[in-house]
mmCIF file of C-alpha atoms in Angstrom:
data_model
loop_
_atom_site.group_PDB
_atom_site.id
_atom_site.type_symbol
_atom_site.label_atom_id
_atom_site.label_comp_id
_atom_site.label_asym_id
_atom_site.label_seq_id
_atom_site.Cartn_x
_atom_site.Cartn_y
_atom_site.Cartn_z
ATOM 1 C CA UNK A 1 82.858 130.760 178.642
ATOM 2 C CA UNK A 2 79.613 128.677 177.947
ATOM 3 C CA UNK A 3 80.406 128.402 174.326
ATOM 4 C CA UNK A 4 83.809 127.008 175.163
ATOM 5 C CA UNK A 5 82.532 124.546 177.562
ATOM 6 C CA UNK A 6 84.886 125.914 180.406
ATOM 7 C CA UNK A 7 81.971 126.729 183.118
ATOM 8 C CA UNK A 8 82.229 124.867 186.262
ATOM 9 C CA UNK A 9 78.812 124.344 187.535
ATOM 10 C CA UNK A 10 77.993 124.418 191.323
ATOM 11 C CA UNK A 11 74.629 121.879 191.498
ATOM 12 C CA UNK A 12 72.219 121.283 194.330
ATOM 13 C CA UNK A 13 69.705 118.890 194.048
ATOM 14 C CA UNK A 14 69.021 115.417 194.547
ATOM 15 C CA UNK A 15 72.469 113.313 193.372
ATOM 16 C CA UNK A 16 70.082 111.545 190.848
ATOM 17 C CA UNK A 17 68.920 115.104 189.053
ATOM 18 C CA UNK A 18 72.232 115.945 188.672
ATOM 19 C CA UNK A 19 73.733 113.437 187.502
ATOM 20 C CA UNK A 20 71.065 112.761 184.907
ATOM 21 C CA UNK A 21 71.833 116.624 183.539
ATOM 22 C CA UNK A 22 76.059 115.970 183.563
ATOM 23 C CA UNK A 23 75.732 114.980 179.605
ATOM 24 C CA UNK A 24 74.400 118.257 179.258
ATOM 25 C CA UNK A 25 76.756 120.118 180.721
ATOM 26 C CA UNK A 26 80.129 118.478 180.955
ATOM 27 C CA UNK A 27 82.216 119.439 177.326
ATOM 28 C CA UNK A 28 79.116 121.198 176.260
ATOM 29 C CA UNK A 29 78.765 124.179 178.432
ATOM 30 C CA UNK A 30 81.101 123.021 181.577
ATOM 31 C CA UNK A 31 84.227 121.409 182.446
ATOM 32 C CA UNK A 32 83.576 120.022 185.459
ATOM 33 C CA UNK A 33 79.792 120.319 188.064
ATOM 34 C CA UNK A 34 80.896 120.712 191.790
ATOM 35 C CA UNK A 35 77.700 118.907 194.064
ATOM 36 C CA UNK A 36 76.404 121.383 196.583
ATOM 37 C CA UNK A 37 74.512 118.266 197.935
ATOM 38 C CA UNK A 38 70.796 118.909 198.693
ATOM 39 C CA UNK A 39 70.662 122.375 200.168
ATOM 40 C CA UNK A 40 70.559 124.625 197.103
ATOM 41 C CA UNK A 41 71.726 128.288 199.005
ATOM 42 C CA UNK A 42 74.865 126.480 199.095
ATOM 43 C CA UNK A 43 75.371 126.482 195.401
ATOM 44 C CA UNK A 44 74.663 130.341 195.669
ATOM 45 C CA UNK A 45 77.320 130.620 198.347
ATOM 46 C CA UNK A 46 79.662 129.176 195.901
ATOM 47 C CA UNK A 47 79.180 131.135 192.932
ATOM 48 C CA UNK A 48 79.787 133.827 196.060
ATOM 49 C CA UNK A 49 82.771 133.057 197.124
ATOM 50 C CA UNK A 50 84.141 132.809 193.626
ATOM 51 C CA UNK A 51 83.526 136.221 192.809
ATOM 52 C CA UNK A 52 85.424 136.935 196.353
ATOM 53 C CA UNK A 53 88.160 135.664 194.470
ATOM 54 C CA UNK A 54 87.830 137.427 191.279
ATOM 55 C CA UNK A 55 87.553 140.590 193.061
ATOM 56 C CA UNK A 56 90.190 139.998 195.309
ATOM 57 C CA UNK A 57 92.876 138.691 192.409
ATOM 58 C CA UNK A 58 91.916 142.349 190.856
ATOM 59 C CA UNK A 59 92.531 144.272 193.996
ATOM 60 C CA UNK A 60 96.127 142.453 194.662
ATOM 61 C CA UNK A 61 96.737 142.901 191.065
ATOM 62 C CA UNK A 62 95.519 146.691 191.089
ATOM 63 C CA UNK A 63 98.002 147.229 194.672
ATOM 64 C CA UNK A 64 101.037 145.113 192.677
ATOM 65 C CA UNK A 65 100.643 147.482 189.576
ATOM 66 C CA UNK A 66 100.129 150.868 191.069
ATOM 67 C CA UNK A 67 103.505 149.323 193.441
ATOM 68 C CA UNK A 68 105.098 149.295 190.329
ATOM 69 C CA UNK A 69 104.364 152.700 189.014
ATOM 70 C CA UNK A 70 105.198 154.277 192.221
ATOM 71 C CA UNK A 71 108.665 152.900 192.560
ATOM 72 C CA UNK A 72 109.272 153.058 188.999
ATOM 73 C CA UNK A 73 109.636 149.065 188.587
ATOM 74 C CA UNK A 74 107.362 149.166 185.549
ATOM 75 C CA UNK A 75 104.141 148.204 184.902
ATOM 76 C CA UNK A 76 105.807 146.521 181.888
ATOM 77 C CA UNK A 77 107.960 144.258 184.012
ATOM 78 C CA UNK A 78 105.208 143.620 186.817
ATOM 79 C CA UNK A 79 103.022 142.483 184.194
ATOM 80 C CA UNK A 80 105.538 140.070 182.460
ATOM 81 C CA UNK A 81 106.020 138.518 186.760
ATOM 82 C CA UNK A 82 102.291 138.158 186.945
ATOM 83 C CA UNK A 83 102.141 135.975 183.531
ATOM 84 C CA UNK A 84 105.104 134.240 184.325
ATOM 85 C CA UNK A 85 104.253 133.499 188.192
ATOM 86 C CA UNK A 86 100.776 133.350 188.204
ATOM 87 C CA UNK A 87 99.539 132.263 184.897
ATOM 88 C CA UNK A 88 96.711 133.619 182.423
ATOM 89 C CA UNK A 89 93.816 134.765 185.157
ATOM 90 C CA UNK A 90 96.002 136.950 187.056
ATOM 91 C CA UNK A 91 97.450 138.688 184.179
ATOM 92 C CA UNK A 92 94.502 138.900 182.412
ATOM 93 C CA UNK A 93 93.544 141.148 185.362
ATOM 94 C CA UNK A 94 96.658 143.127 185.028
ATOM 95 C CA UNK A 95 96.013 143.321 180.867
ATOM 96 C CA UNK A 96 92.747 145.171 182.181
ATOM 97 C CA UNK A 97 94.228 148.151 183.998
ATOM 98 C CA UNK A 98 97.502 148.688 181.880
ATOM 99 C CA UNK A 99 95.755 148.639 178.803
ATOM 100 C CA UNK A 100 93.314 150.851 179.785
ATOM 101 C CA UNK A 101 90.141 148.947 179.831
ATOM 102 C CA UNK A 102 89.398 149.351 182.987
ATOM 103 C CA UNK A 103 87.590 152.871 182.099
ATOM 104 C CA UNK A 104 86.706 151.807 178.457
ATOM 105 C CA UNK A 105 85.847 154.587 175.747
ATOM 106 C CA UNK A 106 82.041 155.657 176.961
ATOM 107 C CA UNK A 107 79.651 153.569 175.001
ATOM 108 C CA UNK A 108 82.133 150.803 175.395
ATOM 109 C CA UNK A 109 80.415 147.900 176.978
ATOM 110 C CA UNK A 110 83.130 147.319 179.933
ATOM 111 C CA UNK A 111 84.000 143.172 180.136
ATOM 112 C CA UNK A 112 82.771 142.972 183.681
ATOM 113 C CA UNK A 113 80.679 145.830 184.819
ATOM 114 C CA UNK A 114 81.571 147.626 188.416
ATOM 115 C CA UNK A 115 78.430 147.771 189.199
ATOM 116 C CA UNK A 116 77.707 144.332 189.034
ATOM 117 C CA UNK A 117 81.203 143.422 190.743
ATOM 118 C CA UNK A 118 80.159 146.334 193.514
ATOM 119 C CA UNK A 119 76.598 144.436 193.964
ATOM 120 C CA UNK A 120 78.457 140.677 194.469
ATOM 121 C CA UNK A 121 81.045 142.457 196.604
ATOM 122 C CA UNK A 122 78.623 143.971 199.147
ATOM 123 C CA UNK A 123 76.677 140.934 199.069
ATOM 124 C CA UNK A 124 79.801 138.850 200.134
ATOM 125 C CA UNK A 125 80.648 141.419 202.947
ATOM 126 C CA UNK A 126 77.002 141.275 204.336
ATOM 127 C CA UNK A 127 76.728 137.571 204.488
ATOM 128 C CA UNK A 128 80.604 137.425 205.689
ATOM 129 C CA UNK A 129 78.962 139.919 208.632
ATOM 130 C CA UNK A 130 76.179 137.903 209.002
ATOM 131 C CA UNK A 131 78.417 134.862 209.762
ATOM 132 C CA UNK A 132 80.467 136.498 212.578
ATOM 133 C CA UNK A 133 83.388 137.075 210.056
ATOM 134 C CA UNK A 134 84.782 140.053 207.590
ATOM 135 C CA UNK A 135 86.464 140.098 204.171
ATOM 136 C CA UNK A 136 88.841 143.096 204.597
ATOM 137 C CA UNK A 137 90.253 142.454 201.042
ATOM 138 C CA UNK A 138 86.920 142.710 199.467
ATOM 139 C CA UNK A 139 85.779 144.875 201.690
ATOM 140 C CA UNK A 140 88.823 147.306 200.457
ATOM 141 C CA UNK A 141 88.003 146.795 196.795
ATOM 142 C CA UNK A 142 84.249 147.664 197.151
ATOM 143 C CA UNK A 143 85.335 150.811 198.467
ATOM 144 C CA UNK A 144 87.798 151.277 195.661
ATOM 145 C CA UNK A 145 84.886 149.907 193.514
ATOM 146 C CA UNK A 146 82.158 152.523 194.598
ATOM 147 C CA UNK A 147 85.422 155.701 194.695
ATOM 148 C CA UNK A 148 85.757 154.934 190.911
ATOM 149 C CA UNK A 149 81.680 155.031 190.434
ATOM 150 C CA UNK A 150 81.629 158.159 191.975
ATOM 151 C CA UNK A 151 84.991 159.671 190.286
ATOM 152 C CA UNK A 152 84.293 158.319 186.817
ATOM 153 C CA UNK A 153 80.592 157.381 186.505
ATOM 154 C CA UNK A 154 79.219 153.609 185.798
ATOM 155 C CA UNK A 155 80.908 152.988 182.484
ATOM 156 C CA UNK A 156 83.627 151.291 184.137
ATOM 157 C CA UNK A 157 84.934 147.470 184.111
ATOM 158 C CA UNK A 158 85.112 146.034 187.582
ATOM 159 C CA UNK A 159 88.930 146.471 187.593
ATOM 160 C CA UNK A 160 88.943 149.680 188.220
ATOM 161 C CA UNK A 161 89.651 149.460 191.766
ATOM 162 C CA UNK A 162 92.713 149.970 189.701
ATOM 163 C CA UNK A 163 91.480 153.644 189.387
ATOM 164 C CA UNK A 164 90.956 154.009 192.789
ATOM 165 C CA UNK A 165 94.243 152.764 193.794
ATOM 166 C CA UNK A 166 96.025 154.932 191.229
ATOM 167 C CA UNK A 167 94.253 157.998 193.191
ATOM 168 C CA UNK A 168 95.193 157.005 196.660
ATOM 169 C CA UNK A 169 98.423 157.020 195.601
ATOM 170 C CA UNK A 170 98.739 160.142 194.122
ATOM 171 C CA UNK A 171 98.600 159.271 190.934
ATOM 172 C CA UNK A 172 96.063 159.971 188.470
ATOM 173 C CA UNK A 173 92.738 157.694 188.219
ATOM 174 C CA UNK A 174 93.073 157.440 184.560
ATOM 175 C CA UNK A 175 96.499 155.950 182.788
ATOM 176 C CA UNK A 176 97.792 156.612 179.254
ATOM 177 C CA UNK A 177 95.704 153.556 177.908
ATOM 178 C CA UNK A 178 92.194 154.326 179.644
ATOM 179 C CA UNK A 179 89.505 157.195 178.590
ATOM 180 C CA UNK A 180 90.656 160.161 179.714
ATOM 181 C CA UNK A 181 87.408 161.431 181.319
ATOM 182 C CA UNK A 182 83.493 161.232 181.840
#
């Protein structure tokens, strides 16, 4: 995403630092820098909260799909609503579990690790706690998260809370893209 300029950068600082660093990053590294203002944990609770969306789109997406293969809509035709509806992100999400990538060939670097997404989920939950308030969404998908580290091991991509889903269900963790085992 750095390469292609299409970061978004959330800044703390003094206005003046920032501002003198925008060259830098705008259509070099970013496309746009979001000012935190002077208290820099607030940039961190940002880049937070993003991820609470990134894991939430995937555990929507991974309950939408596994929908699908349980009432025999398709994953096919779910897929094709997600593009159409929700645009690129979303079914790039969905292009993760149906095609398998979600448990990638061992010694196949997954695109977003689950333990990395498991390690920004709990840290969203336990600051969410520590604030009086809860994230039941995310708190669901870290528990999908950690069920597929402990079905399938750690070479898994973040999405497969897809995985997990598949197995409360009734269906198998793996589909007829993904690896097949450990």
């Amino acid at each position: 995403m750095a390469a292609a300029g299409k970061l978004i950068f959330a800044m703390a600082g003094p206005s003046a630092a920032i501002e003198t660093l925008r060259p830098c990053i705008i259509d070099v590294m970013g496309r746009s820098i979001i000012n935190m203002g002077e208290d820099v944990r607030k940039s961190s609770l940002l880049k937070i909260s993003g991820n609470i969306f990134v894991i939430g789109f995937q555990e929507l997406t991974a309950e939408a799909q596994v929908f699908a293969e349980k009432t025999g809509l398709g994953t096919r035709q779910m897929e094709q609503f997600i593009s159409d509806m929700y645009g690129p992100v979303i079914e790039s999400y969905s292009k993760r579990m149906t095609t398998g990538a979600y448990a990638p060939p061992l010694g196949t670097p997954p695109g977003f690790a689950v333990s990395l997404a498991a390690k920004d989920a709990g840290h969203a939950v336990k600051i969410a706690e520590e604030h009086g308030t809860r994230i039941p969404t995310i708190e669901t998908a870290l528990a999908r998260m950690e069920a597929a580290r402990k079905f399938a091991g750690e070479s898994l991509d973040s999405s497969s809370i897809y995985g997990s889903a598949r197995l409360e269900a009734g269906l198998p963790f793996w589909n007829e893209n993904s690896r097949q085992s450990n």
